Amino acid sequence: MDKNDAIECGIPPNTFTPRDVMERVGENRMIQFINVDSQQSFSNSFKKFVEYFEEPVEDRAATYNVISLEVSGTEMVDLVSPRSAGWSAGFPPGPIEAGPVFG
């Protein structure tokens, strides 16, 4: 079974880059970045994230991540949206068992 079929959602091809995302959501879309080391977050344009991402790794002053990106109402929605309307209704698939308690 294809992984995409198993999770019942569409995902872009593995050649898809942050620049491809920017072209579909808009370079001025404001997003939240998080500094991986300090865990501080801040807002900036998607264009700024793409510029950072395209820098050589050794030239980057810090490591940043984008935790989520809302794609509703953009050209990205057809590339990442669930295939069935009830996709999220099936999660979690059953009762959640309690894990170990620490502390």
Coordinates of C-alpha atoms in Angstrom, one line a residue:
M1 CA 0.0 0.0 0.0
D2 CA 1.3 3.5 -0.9
K3 CA 2.1 5.5 2.2
N4 CA -0.1 8.4 1.0
D5 CA -3.0 6.0 0.7
A6 CA -2.4 4.6 4.2
I7 CA -2.7 8.0 5.8
E8 CA -5.5 9.0 3.4
C9 CA -4.0 12.4 2.5
G10 CA -2.3 14.0 -0.4
I11 CA 1.3 15.2 -0.1
P12 CA 3.5 17.1 -2.6
P13 CA 6.3 15.2 -4.4
N14 CA 9.7 14.9 -2.6
T15 CA 11.1 17.5 -5.1
F16 CA 8.8 20.1 -3.6
T17 CA 10.8 22.9 -1.9
P18 CA 10.0 25.8 0.5
R19 CA 10.2 28.1 -2.6
D20 CA 7.4 26.0 -4.2
V21 CA 5.3 26.5 -1.1
M22 CA 6.0 30.2 -1.1
E23 CA 4.9 30.5 -4.7
R24 CA 1.5 28.9 -3.7
V25 CA 0.8 30.7 -0.4
G26 CA 2.4 34.1 -1.2
E27 CA 5.8 35.5 -0.2
N28 CA 4.2 38.1 2.1
R29 CA 2.3 35.4 4.2
M30 CA 3.3 35.9 7.8
I31 CA 4.4 32.8 9.6
Q32 CA 5.8 31.8 13.0
F33 CA 9.4 30.8 13.0
I34 CA 10.9 29.1 16.1
N35 CA 14.6 29.3 17.0
V36 CA 15.4 25.6 17.7
D37 CA 18.1 26.4 20.3
S38 CA 16.4 29.1 22.3
Q39 CA 12.8 28.0 21.6
Q40 CA 11.8 31.6 21.0
S41 CA 9.3 32.3 18.3
F42 CA 8.8 35.3 16.1
S43 CA 6.8 36.3 13.0
N44 CA 8.2 37.0 9.6
S45 CA 7.3 36.6 6.0
F46 CA 7.4 33.3 4.2
K47 CA 9.9 34.9 1.8
K48 CA 12.3 35.5 4.7
F49 CA 12.1 31.8 5.7
V50 CA 12.8 30.8 2.1
E51 CA 15.9 33.1 2.0
Y52 CA 17.1 31.5 5.2
F53 CA 16.4 28.0 4.0
E54 CA 18.3 28.5 0.8
E55 CA 21.4 29.8 2.6
P56 CA 24.2 27.3 2.9
V57 CA 23.9 25.5 6.2
E58 CA 27.3 26.6 7.4
D59 CA 26.4 30.3 6.8
R60 CA 23.2 30.1 9.0
A61 CA 23.4 32.0 12.3
A62 CA 20.8 29.8 13.9
T63 CA 18.5 26.9 13.2
Y64 CA 14.9 27.9 12.6
N65 CA 11.8 25.8 12.0
V66 CA 8.2 26.5 11.0
I67 CA 5.8 24.4 13.1
S68 CA 2.7 24.8 11.0
L69 CA 1.4 26.6 8.0
E70 CA -2.3 27.2 7.3
V71 CA -2.9 26.6 3.6
S72 CA -6.7 27.0 3.4
G73 CA -7.7 29.3 0.6
T74 CA -4.3 28.9 -1.2
E75 CA -3.1 26.9 -4.1
M76 CA -1.5 24.5 -1.6
V77 CA -4.8 23.1 -0.4
D78 CA -5.1 20.6 -3.3
L79 CA -1.6 19.3 -2.6
V80 CA -1.9 18.6 1.1
S81 CA -5.6 18.3 2.0
P82 CA -7.2 15.1 3.2
R83 CA -8.8 12.9 0.5
S84 CA -12.0 12.3 2.4
A85 CA -14.2 14.8 4.3
G86 CA -14.2 12.5 7.4
W87 CA -10.4 12.1 7.6
S88 CA -9.9 13.7 10.9
A89 CA -13.0 12.1 12.4
G90 CA -11.1 8.8 12.5
F91 CA -8.3 10.1 14.8
P92 CA -7.5 8.9 17.3
P93 CA -8.6 5.5 15.9
G94 CA -9.6 4.2 19.3
P95 CA -9.3 4.9 23.0
I96 CA -6.0 6.5 24.1
E97 CA -4.3 4.4 26.6
A98 CA -2.6 6.1 29.6
G99 CA 1.2 6.0 29.4
P100 CA 3.6 6.0 32.2
V101 CA 3.5 8.9 34.7
F102 CA 6.8 10.6 35.3
G103 CA 7.7 12.9 38.1

